[in-house]
PDB file of C-alpha atoms in Angstrom:
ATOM      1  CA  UNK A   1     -22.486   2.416  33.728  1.00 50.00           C
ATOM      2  CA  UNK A   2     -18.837   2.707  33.860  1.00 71.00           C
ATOM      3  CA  UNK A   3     -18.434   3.065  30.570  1.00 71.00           C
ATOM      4  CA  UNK A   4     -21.377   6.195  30.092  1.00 80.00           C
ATOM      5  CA  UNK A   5     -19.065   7.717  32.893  1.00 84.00           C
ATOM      6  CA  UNK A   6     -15.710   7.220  31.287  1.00 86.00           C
ATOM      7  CA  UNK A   7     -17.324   8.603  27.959  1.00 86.00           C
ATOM      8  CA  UNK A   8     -19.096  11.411  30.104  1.00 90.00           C
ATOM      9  CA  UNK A   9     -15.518  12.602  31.790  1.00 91.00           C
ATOM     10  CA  UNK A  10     -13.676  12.347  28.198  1.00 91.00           C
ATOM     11  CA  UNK A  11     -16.523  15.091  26.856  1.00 92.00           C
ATOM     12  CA  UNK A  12     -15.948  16.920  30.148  1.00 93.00           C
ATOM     13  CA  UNK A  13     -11.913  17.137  29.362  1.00 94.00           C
ATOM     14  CA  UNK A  14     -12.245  17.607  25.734  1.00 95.00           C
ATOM     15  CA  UNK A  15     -14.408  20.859  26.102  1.00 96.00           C
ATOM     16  CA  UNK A  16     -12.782  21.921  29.753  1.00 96.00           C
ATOM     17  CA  UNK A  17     -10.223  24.530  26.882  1.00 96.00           C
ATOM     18  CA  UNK A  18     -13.204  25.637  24.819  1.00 96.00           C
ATOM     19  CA  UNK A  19     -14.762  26.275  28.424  1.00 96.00           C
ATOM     20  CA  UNK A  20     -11.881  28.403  29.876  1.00 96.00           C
ATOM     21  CA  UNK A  21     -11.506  30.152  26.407  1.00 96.00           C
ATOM     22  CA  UNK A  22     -15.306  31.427  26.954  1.00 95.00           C
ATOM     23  CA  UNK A  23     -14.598  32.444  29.890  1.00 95.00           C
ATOM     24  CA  UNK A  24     -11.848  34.443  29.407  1.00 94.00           C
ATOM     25  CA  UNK A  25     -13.190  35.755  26.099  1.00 93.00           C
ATOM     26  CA  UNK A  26     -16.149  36.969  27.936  1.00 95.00           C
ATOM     27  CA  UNK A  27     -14.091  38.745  30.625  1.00 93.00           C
ATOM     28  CA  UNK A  28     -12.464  40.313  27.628  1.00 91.00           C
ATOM     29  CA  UNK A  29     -15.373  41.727  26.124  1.00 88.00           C
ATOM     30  CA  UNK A  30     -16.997  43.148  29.444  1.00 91.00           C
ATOM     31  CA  UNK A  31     -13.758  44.906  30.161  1.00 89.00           C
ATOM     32  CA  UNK A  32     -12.412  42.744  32.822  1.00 90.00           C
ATOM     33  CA  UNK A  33      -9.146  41.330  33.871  1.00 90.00           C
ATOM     34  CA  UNK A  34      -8.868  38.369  31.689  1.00 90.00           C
ATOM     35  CA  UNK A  35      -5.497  36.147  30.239  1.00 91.00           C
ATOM     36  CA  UNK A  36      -5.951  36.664  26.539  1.00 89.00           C
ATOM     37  CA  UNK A  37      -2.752  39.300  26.766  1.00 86.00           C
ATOM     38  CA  UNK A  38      -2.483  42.282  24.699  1.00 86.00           C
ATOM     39  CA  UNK A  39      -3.699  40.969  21.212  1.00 89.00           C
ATOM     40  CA  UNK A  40      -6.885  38.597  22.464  1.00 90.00           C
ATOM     41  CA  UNK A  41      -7.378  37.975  18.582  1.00 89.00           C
ATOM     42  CA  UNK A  42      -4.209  36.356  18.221  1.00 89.00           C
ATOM     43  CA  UNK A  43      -4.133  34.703  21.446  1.00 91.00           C
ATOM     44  CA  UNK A  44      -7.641  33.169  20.290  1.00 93.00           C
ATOM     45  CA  UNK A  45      -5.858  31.831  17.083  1.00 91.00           C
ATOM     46  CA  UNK A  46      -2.976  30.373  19.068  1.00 92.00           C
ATOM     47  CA  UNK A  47      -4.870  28.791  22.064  1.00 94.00           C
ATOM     48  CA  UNK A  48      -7.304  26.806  19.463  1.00 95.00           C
ATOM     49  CA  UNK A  49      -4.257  25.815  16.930  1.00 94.00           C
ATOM     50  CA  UNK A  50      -2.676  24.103  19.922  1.00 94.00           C
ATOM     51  CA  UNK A  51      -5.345  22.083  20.680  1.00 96.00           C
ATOM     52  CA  UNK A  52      -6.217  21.297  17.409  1.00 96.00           C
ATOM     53  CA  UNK A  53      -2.497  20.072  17.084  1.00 96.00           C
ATOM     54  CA  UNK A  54      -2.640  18.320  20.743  1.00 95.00           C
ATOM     55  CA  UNK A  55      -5.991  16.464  19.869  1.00 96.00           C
ATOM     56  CA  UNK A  56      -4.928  15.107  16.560  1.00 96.00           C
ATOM     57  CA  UNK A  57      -1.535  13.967  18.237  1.00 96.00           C
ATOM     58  CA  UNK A  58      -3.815  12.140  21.259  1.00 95.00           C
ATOM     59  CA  UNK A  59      -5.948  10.422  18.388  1.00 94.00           C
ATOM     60  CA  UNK A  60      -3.029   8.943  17.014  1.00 94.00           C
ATOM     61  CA  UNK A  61      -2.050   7.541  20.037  1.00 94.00           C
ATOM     62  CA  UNK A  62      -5.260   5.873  21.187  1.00 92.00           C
ATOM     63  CA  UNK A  63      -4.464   2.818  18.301  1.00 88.00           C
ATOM     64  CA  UNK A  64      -0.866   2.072  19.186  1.00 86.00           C
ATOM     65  CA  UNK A  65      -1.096   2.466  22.977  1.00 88.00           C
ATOM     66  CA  UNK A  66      -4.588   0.090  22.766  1.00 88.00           C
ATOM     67  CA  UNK A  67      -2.496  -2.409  20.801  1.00 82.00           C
ATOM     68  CA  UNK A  68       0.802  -2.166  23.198  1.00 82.00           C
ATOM     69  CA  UNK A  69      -1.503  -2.327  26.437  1.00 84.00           C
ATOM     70  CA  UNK A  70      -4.575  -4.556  25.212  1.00 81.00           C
ATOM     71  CA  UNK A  71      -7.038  -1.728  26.390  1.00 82.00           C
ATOM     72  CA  UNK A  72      -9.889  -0.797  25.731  1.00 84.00           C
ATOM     73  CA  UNK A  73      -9.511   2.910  24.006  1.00 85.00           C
ATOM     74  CA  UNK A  74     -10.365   2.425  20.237  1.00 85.00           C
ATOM     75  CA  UNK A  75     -14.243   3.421  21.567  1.00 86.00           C
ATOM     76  CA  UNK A  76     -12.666   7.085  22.254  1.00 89.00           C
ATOM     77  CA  UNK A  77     -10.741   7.350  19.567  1.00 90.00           C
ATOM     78  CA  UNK A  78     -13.664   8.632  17.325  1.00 91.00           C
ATOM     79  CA  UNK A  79     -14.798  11.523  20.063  1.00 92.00           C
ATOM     80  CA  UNK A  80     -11.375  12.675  20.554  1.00 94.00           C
ATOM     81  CA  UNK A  81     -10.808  13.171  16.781  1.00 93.00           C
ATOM     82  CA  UNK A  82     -14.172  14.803  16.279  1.00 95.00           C
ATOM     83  CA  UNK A  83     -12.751  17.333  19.199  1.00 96.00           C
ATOM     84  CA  UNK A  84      -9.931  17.993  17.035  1.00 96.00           C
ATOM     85  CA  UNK A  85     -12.256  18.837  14.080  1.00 96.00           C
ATOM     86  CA  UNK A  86     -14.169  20.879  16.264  1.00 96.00           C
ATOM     87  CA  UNK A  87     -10.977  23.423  17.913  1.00 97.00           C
ATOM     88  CA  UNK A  88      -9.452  22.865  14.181  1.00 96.00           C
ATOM     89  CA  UNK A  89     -13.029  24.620  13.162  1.00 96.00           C
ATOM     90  CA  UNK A  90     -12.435  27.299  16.113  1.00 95.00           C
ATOM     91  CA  UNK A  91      -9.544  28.247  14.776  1.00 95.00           C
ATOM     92  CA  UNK A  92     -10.394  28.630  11.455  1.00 93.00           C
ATOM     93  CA  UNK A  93     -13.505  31.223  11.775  1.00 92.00           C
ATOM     94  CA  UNK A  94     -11.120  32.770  14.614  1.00 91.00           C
ATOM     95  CA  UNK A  95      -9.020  33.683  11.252  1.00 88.00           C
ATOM     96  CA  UNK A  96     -11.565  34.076   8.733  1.00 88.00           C
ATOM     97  CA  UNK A  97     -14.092  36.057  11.019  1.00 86.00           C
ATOM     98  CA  UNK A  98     -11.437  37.977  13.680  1.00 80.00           C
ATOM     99  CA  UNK A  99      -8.658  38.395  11.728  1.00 79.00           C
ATOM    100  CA  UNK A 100     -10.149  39.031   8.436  1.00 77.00           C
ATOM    101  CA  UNK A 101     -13.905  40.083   8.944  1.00 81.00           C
ATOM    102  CA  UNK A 102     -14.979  37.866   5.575  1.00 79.00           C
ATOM    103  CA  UNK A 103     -12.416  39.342   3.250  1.00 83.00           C
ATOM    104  CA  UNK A 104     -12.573  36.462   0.607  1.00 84.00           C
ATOM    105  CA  UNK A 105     -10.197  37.772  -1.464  1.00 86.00           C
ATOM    106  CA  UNK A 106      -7.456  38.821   1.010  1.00 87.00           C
ATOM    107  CA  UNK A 107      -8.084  35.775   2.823  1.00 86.00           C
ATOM    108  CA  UNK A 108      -7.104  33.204  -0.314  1.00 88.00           C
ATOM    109  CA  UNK A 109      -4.095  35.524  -1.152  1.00 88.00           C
ATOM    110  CA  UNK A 110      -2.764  35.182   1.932  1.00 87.00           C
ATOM    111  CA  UNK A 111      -3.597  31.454   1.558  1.00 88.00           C
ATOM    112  CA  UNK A 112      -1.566  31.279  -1.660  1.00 88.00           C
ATOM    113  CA  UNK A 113       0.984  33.517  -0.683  1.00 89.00           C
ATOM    114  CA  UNK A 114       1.937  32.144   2.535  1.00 90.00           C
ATOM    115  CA  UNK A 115       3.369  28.702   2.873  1.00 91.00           C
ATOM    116  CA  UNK A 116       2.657  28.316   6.691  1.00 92.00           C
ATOM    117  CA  UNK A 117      -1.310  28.866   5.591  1.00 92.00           C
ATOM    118  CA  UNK A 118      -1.538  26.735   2.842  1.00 93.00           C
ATOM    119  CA  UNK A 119      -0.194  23.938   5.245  1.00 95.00           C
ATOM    120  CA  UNK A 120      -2.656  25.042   7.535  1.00 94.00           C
ATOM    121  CA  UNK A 121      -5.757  25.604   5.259  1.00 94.00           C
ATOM    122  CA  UNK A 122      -4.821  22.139   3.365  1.00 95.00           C
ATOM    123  CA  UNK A 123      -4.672  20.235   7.260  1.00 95.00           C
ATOM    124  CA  UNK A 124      -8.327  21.475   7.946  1.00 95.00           C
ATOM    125  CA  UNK A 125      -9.690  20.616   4.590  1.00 94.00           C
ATOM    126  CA  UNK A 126      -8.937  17.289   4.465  1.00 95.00           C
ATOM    127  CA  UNK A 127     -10.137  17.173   8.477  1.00 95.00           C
ATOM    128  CA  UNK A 128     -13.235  18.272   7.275  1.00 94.00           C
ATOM    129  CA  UNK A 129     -14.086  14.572   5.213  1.00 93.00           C
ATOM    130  CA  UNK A 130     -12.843  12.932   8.448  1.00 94.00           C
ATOM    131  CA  UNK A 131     -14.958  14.570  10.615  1.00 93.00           C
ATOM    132  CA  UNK A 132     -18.288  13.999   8.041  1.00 92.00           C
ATOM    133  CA  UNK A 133     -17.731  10.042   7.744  1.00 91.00           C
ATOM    134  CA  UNK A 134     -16.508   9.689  11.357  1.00 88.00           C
ATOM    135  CA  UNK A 135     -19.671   7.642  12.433  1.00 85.00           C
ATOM    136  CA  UNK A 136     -21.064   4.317  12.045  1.00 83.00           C
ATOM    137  CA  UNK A 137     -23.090   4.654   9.016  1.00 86.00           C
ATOM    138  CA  UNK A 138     -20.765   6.207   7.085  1.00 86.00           C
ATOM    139  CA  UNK A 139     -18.103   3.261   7.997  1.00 84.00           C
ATOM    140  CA  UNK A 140     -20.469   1.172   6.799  1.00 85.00           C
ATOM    141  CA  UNK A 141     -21.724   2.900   3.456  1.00 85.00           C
ATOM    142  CA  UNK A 142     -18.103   3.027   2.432  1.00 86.00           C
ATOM    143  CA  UNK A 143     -16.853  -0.311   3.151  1.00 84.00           C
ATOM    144  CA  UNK A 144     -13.057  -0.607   2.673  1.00 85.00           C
ATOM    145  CA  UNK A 145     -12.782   3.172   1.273  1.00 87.00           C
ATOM    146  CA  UNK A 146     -13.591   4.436   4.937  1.00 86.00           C
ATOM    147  CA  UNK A 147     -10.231   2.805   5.807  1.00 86.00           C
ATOM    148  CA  UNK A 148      -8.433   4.234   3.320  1.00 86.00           C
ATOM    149  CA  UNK A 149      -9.750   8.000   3.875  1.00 88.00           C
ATOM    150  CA  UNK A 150      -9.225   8.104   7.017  1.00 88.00           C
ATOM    151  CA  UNK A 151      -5.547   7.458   6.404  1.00 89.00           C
ATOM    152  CA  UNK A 152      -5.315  11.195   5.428  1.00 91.00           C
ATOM    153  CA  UNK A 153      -4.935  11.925   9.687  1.00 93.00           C
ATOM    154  CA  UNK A 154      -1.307  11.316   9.008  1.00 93.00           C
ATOM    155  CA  UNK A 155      -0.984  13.418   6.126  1.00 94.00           C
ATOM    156  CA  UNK A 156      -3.212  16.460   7.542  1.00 95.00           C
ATOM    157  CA  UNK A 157      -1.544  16.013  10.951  1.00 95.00           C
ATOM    158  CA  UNK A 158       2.218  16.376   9.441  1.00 95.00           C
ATOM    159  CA  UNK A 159       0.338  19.263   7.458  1.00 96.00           C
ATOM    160  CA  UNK A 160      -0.810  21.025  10.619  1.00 96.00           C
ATOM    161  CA  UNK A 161       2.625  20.398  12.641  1.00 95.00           C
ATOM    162  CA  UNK A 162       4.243  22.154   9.957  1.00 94.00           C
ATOM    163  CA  UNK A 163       1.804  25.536   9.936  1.00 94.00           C
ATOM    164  CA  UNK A 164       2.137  25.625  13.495  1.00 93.00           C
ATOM    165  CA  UNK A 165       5.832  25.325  13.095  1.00 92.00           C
ATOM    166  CA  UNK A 166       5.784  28.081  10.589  1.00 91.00           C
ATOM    167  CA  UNK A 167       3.824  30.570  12.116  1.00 89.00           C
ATOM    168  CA  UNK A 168       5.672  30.786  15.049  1.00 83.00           C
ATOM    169  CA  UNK A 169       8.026  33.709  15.227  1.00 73.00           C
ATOM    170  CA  UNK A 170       9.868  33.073  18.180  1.00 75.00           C
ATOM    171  CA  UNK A 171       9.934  30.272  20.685  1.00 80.00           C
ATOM    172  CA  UNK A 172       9.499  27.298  18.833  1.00 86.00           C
ATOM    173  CA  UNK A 173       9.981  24.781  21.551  1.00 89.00           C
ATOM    174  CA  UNK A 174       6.216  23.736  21.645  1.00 89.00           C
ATOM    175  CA  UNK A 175       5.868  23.228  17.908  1.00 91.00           C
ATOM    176  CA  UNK A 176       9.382  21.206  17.992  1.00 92.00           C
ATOM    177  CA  UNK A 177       7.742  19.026  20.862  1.00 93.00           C
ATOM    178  CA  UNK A 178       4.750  18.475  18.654  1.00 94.00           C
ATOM    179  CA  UNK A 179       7.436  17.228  15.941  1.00 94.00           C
ATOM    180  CA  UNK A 180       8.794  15.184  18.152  1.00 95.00           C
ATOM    181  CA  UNK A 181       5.919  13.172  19.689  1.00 95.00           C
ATOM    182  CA  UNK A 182       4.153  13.342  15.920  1.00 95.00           C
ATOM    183  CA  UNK A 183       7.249  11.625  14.585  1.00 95.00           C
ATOM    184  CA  UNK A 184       7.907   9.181  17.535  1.00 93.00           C
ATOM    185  CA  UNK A 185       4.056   8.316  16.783  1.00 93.00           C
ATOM    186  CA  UNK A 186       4.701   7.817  13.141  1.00 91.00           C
ATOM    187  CA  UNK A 187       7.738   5.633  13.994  1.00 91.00           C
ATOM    188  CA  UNK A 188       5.850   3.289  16.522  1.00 88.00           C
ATOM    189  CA  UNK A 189       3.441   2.958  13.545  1.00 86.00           C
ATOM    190  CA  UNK A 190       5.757   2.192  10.781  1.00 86.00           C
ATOM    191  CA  UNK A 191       7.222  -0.778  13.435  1.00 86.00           C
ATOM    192  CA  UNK A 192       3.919  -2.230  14.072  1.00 79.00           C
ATOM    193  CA  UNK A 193       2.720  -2.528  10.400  1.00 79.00           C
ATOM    194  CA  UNK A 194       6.092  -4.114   9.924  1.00 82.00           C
ATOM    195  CA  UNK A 195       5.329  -6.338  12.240  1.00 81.00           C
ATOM    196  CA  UNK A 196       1.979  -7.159  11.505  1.00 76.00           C
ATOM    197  CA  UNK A 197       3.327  -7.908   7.467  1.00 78.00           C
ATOM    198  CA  UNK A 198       5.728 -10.597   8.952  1.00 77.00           C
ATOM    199  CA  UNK A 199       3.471 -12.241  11.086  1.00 74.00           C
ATOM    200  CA  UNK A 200       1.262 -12.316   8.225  1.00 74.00           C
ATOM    201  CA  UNK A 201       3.913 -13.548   5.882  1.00 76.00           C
ATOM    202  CA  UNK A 202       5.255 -16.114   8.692  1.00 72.00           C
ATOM    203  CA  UNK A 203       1.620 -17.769   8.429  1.00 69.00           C
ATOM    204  CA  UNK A 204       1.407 -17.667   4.582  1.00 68.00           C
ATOM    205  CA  UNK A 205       4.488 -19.707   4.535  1.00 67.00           C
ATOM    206  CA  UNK A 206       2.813 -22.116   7.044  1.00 66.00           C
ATOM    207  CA  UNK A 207       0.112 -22.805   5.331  1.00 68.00           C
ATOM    208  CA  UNK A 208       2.465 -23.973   1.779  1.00 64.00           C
ATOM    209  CA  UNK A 209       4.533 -25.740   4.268  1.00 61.00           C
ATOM    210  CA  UNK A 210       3.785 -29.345   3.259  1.00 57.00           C
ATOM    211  CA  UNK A 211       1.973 -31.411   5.931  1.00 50.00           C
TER     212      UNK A 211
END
């Protein structure tokens, strides 16, 4: 039971943004007072970047901080990244459908063109074969390759720090935070894969150790 109702108030602040975003998109288009500001499009684009960025940054931090405090989080780390898939997806038709009303061919040269979208474009691409093997049967169809795909979430997140870095025009303190925590993340993994290697060394050497 507790566990249903831990899993039931992760869903409920996962989609509370996509919630308020309705909301406020729906006071927009019945001409009422809403927060979007003066460009709602943009604000739309911005608002589901950031938590694209901010769940891909908590799913890297569910496997450290389980291993550092021996709890139990590793069952949340697959809904949490599937929540970054899904604002990641938000974002995307936000730009392909809002921004550029299925304009293939102005949307890939502004792909090609600009660097901050090709970082951006290349981030949800390779979230998209995350996302599709995510579940149980897929882990298990794939066998050791499911590990080694799902490696790419360091890749694609660096990928997507950098877009959101890039399209930024002004304040850039909330991207440079995102750098920050994204690196300290990447640095508390690099120490405990070190770590794990010399324990894992240590008890190779035991075992040629002569009795």
């Amino acid at each position: 039971m507790t566990k249903t109702i831990s899993r039931l108030l992760l869903h409920l602040i996962c989609i509370l943004p996509a919630l308020w975003l309705t909301n406020q998109v729906w006071l927009w288009y019945s001409f009422n007072p809403h927060e979007l500001g003066a460009n709602p499009i943009e604000y739309i684009t911005d608002f589901t970047g950031s938590w694209t960025i901010r769940f891909l940054l908590l799913s890297l931090t569910i496997t450290p901080l389980a291993k550092l405090t021996k709890w139990r989080l590793l069952i949340y780390r697959r809904a949490v990244g599937l929540y970054a898939f899904f604002y990641g997806l938000l974002h995307f038709l936000n730009y392909m459908v809002l921004d550029y009303f299925f304009d293939w061919p102005l949307i890939l040269e502004d792909i090609f063109k600009r660097p901050a979208l090709t970082f951006g474009m290349l981030a949800f691409v390779m979230l998209i074969p995350l996302a599709v093997t995510s579940f149980k049967f897929a882990m298990k169809k794939m066998g050791p390759r499911w590990q080694k795909l799902h490696q790419l979430i360091y890749v694609l997140t660096i990928f997507a720090v950098i877009h959101n870095y890039m399209m930024v025009k002004a304040d850039v303190l909330i991207p440079v935070i995102h750098a920050m925590i994204l690196a300290m993340l990447l640095g508390v993994r690099v120490t405990l894969n070190a770590k794990k290697r010399k324990t894992r060394r240590k008890k190779q050497l035991a075992k040629k150790q002569p009795v």
